[in-house]
Amino acid sequence: MRWLTGCMSIIILCYSWNLSAQTLTANPVTVNYTTYSQLTSTQTATNRAVLTGGLAVTVTLSIKASGPLTSTTAPSNTIPLSDVTAQLTGVSPALAGMTVPSSVLTLTTSNQAFGTGLLSLAPVTFTMSYNIAGGSNLMVPPGTYVTTLTYTVTNTLGLFPTTTGTALLSLVISPIAGIALQNGGSSATLAFTTFANYTNGVTINQTNALAAFSNEPYSITANTSSASLANGSNFINVSNINLLPSPVVTNALITTRSIALSTSTQNIVTSTAAPGVYDFNLQYQTTAGNTAFLKPAGSYSTTLTYTITNP
C-alpha cells in the first residue's frame, strides 16, 4: 500500500491600523459690555471648534459648562448659566444626519447634545452661537466673569476614545453709570400766580422724575448753568430755590441731601447700593415770604444739570 502525503501551508495575514490621534480645538468666546443698553439687551457671540483625525463614523457633539460665570477677582460675584444659551449654527463640511441649526440649549454643567452625524475623514469645523440675556442678571460689579465650555465628541461604536476640547467664555463688564430725567423731570415750573404763592412759598413734587444706574458706588450732583434765572434784564438768584431728591424706594445704602441751587457742583445723592437702577423723586421749593420773587411778570429760567459720577 502506498501512502501519499501532502503539506498544507497556512498563511496568516495581520493588518495594523495607523490612526492619527483625534483632536478637538476651540477658540475662546468674549462678550464686552460698555453701555447700559448692552447690559439690558441680549448679546450674541460665536466661536468655532475644529475636529481633526476623525474616522468615517457616526458621532455626537455635546457641550457643557464648568459652572456659573464667576468673577475672576471676586468669586462670590456670579452670573447664572440659565441666562446663556448655545446653538450649533454651522458644520463644514456638512455631516449627514446632523441638523443645522440645532435646537437651542440652555447651558448647564451636564453634557447636552447639539446633534449626531456621520463624519468624513476631513477636518470638521463646528460653529456655535451664544446668546446672553440682558437684565437684572447682569447687574453685577464690573469685572471679568468666566466659565469653561467643554465640547465632547463621542462615538457609540467605541472606534476611538471620547474626544474633548475646551474654550473660555468670558463676559467683560466695564464700569457703567448713567442718569435720565423721566416722567416730566426734564423741566420744572414754579408758578407765582396768587398772593398766597409769595407769602407761603411754592413747592412742586415730581414723582419718579430721575433714574440712575451704576454698577459701582456713585454720587449724583446738581448745578445750574447761571447764577440767576433770567428774564431779559430782570434776574432772580438761583439760590432762592431749594432742591431735595428722595429715593422712590427707601434704601439704607442711599443717602440724599437738600441744597440751595448754585452754579457750584453740589452732591445730592450718595449710594453704595448694589448695582441696579434706582429712581428718585425731585422736590423744588421756595421759602415763604421771599421778596426775591417780587419781580416783573414773566418767565425766568436757567438750566439745571444732574451728573452721576463714580468715586
Coordinates of C-alpha atoms in Angstrom, one line a residue:
M1 CA 0.0 0.0 0.0
R2 CA 1.3 3.3 -0.9
W3 CA 0.8 6.3 1.3
L4 CA 0.6 9.7 -0.2
T5 CA 1.4 12.6 2.0
G6 CA 0.8 16.3 1.3
C7 CA 1.7 19.5 3.0
M8 CA -0.7 22.4 3.6
S9 CA 0.7 25.8 4.5
I10 CA -1.4 28.2 6.5
I11 CA -0.7 31.9 5.9
I12 CA -2.0 34.4 8.5
L13 CA -2.1 38.0 7.4
C14 CA -2.1 40.7 10.0
Y15 CA -3.2 44.2 9.3
S16 CA -2.5 47.2 11.5
W17 CA -4.5 50.4 11.6
N18 CA -2.4 53.5 11.8
L19 CA -4.8 56.2 13.0
S20 CA -3.7 59.7 13.8
A21 CA -4.9 61.0 17.2
Q22 CA -8.3 62.7 17.1
T23 CA -8.2 66.3 18.5
L24 CA -10.9 68.9 19.1
T25 CA -9.8 72.5 19.5
A26 CA -11.9 75.6 20.1
N27 CA -11.3 79.3 20.3
P28 CA -12.4 81.4 23.3
V29 CA -15.6 83.5 23.4
T30 CA -15.6 87.0 24.8
V31 CA -18.5 89.4 25.1
N32 CA -17.8 93.0 26.1
Y33 CA -20.2 95.3 27.9
T34 CA -19.5 99.0 27.8
T35 CA -23.0 100.6 27.8
Y36 CA -26.2 100.3 29.8
S37 CA -28.2 99.3 26.7
Q38 CA -25.9 96.3 26.2
L39 CA -26.5 95.2 29.8
T40 CA -30.2 95.3 29.3
S41 CA -30.4 93.6 25.9
T42 CA -29.4 90.1 24.6
Q43 CA -25.9 90.0 23.3
T44 CA -24.6 87.3 20.8
A45 CA -21.2 85.8 20.2
T46 CA -19.9 82.9 18.1
N47 CA -16.9 80.6 18.1
R48 CA -15.6 77.5 16.3
A49 CA -14.4 74.1 17.2
V50 CA -12.3 72.1 14.8
L51 CA -12.2 68.3 14.9
T52 CA -9.2 66.6 13.2
G53 CA -8.2 63.0 12.8
G54 CA -11.7 61.6 12.8
L55 CA -12.9 58.3 11.2
A56 CA -15.9 57.9 8.9
V57 CA -18.2 57.0 11.7
T58 CA -21.3 58.5 13.4
V59 CA -20.5 60.9 16.2
T60 CA -22.4 63.1 18.7
L61 CA -21.2 66.6 19.6
S62 CA -22.1 67.8 23.1
I63 CA -21.5 70.9 25.3
K64 CA -21.4 71.7 29.0
A65 CA -20.1 74.5 31.2
S66 CA -17.9 74.2 34.3
G67 CA -20.3 76.3 36.4
P68 CA -21.8 79.8 36.7
L69 CA -19.8 82.7 35.2
T70 CA -17.7 83.7 38.1
S71 CA -15.8 87.0 38.7
T72 CA -12.0 86.5 38.3
T73 CA -11.4 88.9 41.1
A74 CA -14.3 88.4 43.5
P75 CA -15.5 84.8 43.2
S76 CA -18.6 85.4 45.2
N77 CA -20.0 87.5 42.3
T78 CA -21.5 85.3 39.7
I79 CA -23.8 85.3 36.6
P80 CA -26.1 82.2 36.3
L81 CA -25.8 79.8 33.4
S82 CA -29.5 79.9 33.0
D83 CA -29.2 83.2 31.1
V84 CA -26.8 81.7 28.5
T85 CA -27.9 79.6 25.5
A86 CA -25.9 77.8 22.9
Q87 CA -26.8 76.6 19.4
L88 CA -24.9 74.8 16.7
T89 CA -25.2 77.1 13.6
G90 CA -22.8 75.6 11.1
V91 CA -20.9 72.4 10.2
S92 CA -18.3 72.4 7.4
P93 CA -18.2 70.0 5.6
A94 CA -21.8 69.0 6.4
L95 CA -22.3 65.8 8.3
A96 CA -25.1 63.5 7.1
G97 CA -27.8 63.3 9.7
M98 CA -26.7 66.4 11.7
T99 CA -29.4 69.1 11.8
V100 CA -28.2 72.7 11.4
P101 CA -29.1 74.9 13.1
S102 CA -29.6 72.7 16.1
S103 CA -32.0 73.1 19.0
V104 CA -31.2 76.0 21.4
L105 CA -29.6 74.7 24.5
T106 CA -29.6 76.5 27.9
L107 CA -26.1 76.0 29.3
T108 CA -25.8 73.6 32.3
T109 CA -22.9 71.7 33.9
S110 CA -24.2 68.5 32.3
N111 CA -23.4 67.4 28.7
Q112 CA -26.1 68.3 26.2
A113 CA -26.1 67.1 22.6
F114 CA -26.1 69.5 19.7
G115 CA -26.7 66.6 17.3
T116 CA -25.4 63.4 15.7
G117 CA -23.9 63.0 12.2
L118 CA -21.6 60.9 10.1
L119 CA -18.0 62.1 9.9
S120 CA -15.9 62.2 6.9
L121 CA -12.1 61.8 7.1
A122 CA -11.6 65.5 6.5
P123 CA -11.3 68.0 9.4
V124 CA -14.7 69.3 10.5
T125 CA -15.4 72.8 11.7
F126 CA -18.4 73.3 14.1
T127 CA -19.7 76.9 14.5
M128 CA -21.6 77.7 17.7
S129 CA -23.7 80.8 18.6
Y130 CA -24.3 82.0 22.1
N131 CA -27.0 84.3 23.4
I132 CA -26.5 86.1 26.8
A133 CA -29.8 87.5 28.1
G134 CA -29.6 91.0 29.5
G135 CA -31.3 92.4 32.5
S136 CA -31.1 92.0 36.3
N137 CA -28.7 89.1 35.9
L138 CA -26.0 91.4 34.6
M139 CA -26.5 94.0 37.4
V140 CA -23.2 92.9 39.0
P141 CA -20.0 94.8 39.9
P142 CA -17.7 95.4 36.9
G143 CA -15.1 92.8 36.1
T144 CA -14.5 89.7 34.0
Y145 CA -16.8 86.7 34.5
V146 CA -15.8 83.4 33.1
T147 CA -16.8 79.7 32.7
T148 CA -15.1 76.9 30.8
L149 CA -17.0 75.4 28.0
T150 CA -16.3 71.7 27.2
Y151 CA -17.1 70.2 23.8
T152 CA -17.3 66.5 23.6
V153 CA -17.3 64.2 20.5
T154 CA -18.4 60.6 21.2
N155 CA -18.8 57.5 19.0
T156 CA -21.2 54.9 20.2
L157 CA -19.3 52.1 18.4
G158 CA -16.2 52.8 20.5
L159 CA -13.9 53.0 17.5
F160 CA -12.0 55.9 19.1
P161 CA -11.8 57.4 22.5
T162 CA -14.1 60.2 23.5
T163 CA -12.5 63.5 22.4
T164 CA -12.9 66.8 24.3
G165 CA -11.9 70.4 23.7
T166 CA -12.4 73.4 25.9
A167 CA -12.9 77.2 25.4
L168 CA -13.2 80.0 27.9
L169 CA -16.5 82.0 27.8
S170 CA -15.8 85.5 29.2
L171 CA -18.2 88.4 29.9
V172 CA -16.2 91.6 30.4
I173 CA -18.3 94.2 32.2
S174 CA -16.9 97.7 32.3
P175 CA -17.7 100.3 34.9
I176 CA -21.0 101.8 33.7
A177 CA -23.1 104.6 35.0
G178 CA -26.0 106.6 33.6
I179 CA -28.7 109.0 34.6
A180 CA -32.0 110.1 33.0
L181 CA -34.8 112.6 33.7
Q182 CA -38.2 111.0 33.2
N183 CA -41.9 111.4 33.9
G184 CA -41.7 115.2 33.3
G185 CA -38.5 115.6 35.2
S186 CA -36.8 117.4 32.3
S187 CA -38.5 120.6 33.2
A188 CA -39.8 122.2 36.5
T189 CA -42.1 125.2 36.7
L190 CA -42.6 127.2 39.9
A191 CA -45.7 129.3 39.2
F192 CA -46.4 132.5 41.2
T193 CA -50.0 133.3 40.3
T194 CA -51.5 134.4 43.6
F195 CA -50.5 136.5 46.6
A196 CA -50.5 133.3 48.6
N197 CA -47.7 131.9 46.4
Y198 CA -45.5 134.7 47.6
T199 CA -46.5 134.6 51.2
N200 CA -46.4 130.8 51.6
G201 CA -43.8 129.8 49.1
V202 CA -44.2 127.4 46.2
T203 CA -43.4 123.6 46.2
I204 CA -43.6 121.2 43.3
N205 CA -43.1 117.5 43.7
Q206 CA -42.0 115.4 40.7
T207 CA -42.6 111.7 41.3
N208 CA -40.1 109.2 39.9
A209 CA -38.5 112.0 37.9
L210 CA -34.9 110.8 37.9
A211 CA -33.4 107.4 37.2
A212 CA -29.9 106.4 38.0
F213 CA -27.9 103.3 37.1
S214 CA -24.4 102.3 38.2
N215 CA -22.6 99.0 38.8
E216 CA -20.3 100.8 41.2
P217 CA -20.9 103.1 44.2
Y218 CA -21.9 106.6 42.9
S219 CA -22.8 110.2 43.6
I220 CA -25.2 112.5 41.9
T221 CA -24.6 116.2 41.8
A222 CA -26.5 119.2 40.6
N223 CA -25.5 122.6 39.4
T224 CA -27.1 125.5 37.3
S225 CA -25.6 127.0 34.2
S226 CA -26.0 130.6 35.5
A227 CA -26.2 132.3 38.9
S228 CA -29.6 133.7 38.2
L229 CA -32.9 132.9 36.5
A230 CA -33.2 135.5 33.8
N231 CA -36.0 137.3 32.1
G232 CA -34.4 139.9 29.9
S233 CA -32.8 142.4 32.2
N234 CA -34.5 141.0 35.3
F235 CA -32.9 138.3 37.4
I236 CA -33.7 136.0 40.4
N237 CA -30.7 134.4 42.1
V238 CA -31.0 130.6 41.8
S239 CA -30.1 130.2 45.5
N240 CA -33.7 131.1 46.3
I241 CA -34.8 127.7 45.1
N242 CA -34.2 124.6 47.1
L243 CA -33.9 121.1 45.7
L244 CA -34.5 117.9 47.6
P245 CA -34.3 114.4 46.0
S246 CA -35.6 111.3 47.7
P247 CA -35.5 107.6 46.7
V248 CA -38.8 106.2 45.4
V249 CA -37.9 103.0 47.4
T250 CA -36.1 103.6 50.7
N251 CA -32.7 102.1 50.8
A252 CA -30.4 102.4 53.8
L253 CA -27.4 102.5 51.4
I254 CA -28.6 105.6 49.6
T255 CA -28.5 109.0 51.3
T256 CA -29.8 112.3 49.9
R257 CA -29.4 115.9 50.9
S258 CA -31.3 119.2 50.3
I259 CA -29.4 122.1 48.6
A260 CA -30.0 125.6 47.5
L261 CA -29.3 125.8 43.8
S262 CA -26.0 127.1 42.7
T263 CA -23.6 127.2 39.8
S264 CA -21.2 125.2 42.0
T265 CA -21.4 121.4 41.7
Q266 CA -23.2 120.1 44.9
N267 CA -23.7 116.5 45.9
I268 CA -27.4 115.5 46.3
V269 CA -27.2 111.6 46.3
T270 CA -24.6 109.2 47.6
S271 CA -25.1 105.5 47.0
T272 CA -23.3 102.3 47.9
A273 CA -26.3 100.1 47.0
A274 CA -25.9 97.0 44.8
P275 CA -25.7 97.5 41.1
G276 CA -29.1 98.4 39.6
V277 CA -31.5 101.1 38.5
Y278 CA -32.7 103.4 41.3
D279 CA -35.5 106.0 40.9
F280 CA -35.8 109.3 42.7
N281 CA -38.5 111.9 43.4
L282 CA -37.5 115.6 43.0
Q283 CA -38.9 118.4 45.0
Y284 CA -38.3 122.1 44.2
Q285 CA -39.3 124.6 46.9
T286 CA -39.2 128.3 47.7
T287 CA -39.4 129.7 51.2
A288 CA -42.4 131.7 52.5
G289 CA -42.3 135.5 52.1
N290 CA -39.2 135.5 49.9
T291 CA -39.1 139.0 48.3
A292 CA -36.6 137.8 45.7
F293 CA -39.6 136.7 43.6
L294 CA -41.3 140.2 43.7
K295 CA -40.2 140.8 40.1
P296 CA -41.9 142.0 36.9
A297 CA -44.2 139.3 35.4
G298 CA -42.6 136.9 33.0
S299 CA -40.8 133.6 32.7
Y300 CA -37.4 133.4 34.5
S301 CA -35.3 130.4 33.5
T302 CA -31.9 128.7 33.8
T303 CA -30.6 125.2 33.1
L304 CA -30.1 122.7 35.9
T305 CA -27.7 119.8 35.2
Y306 CA -27.6 116.4 37.0
T307 CA -24.4 114.4 36.9
I308 CA -23.6 110.9 38.1
T309 CA -20.1 110.0 39.0
N310 CA -18.2 107.1 40.4
P311 CA -15.8 107.8 43.3

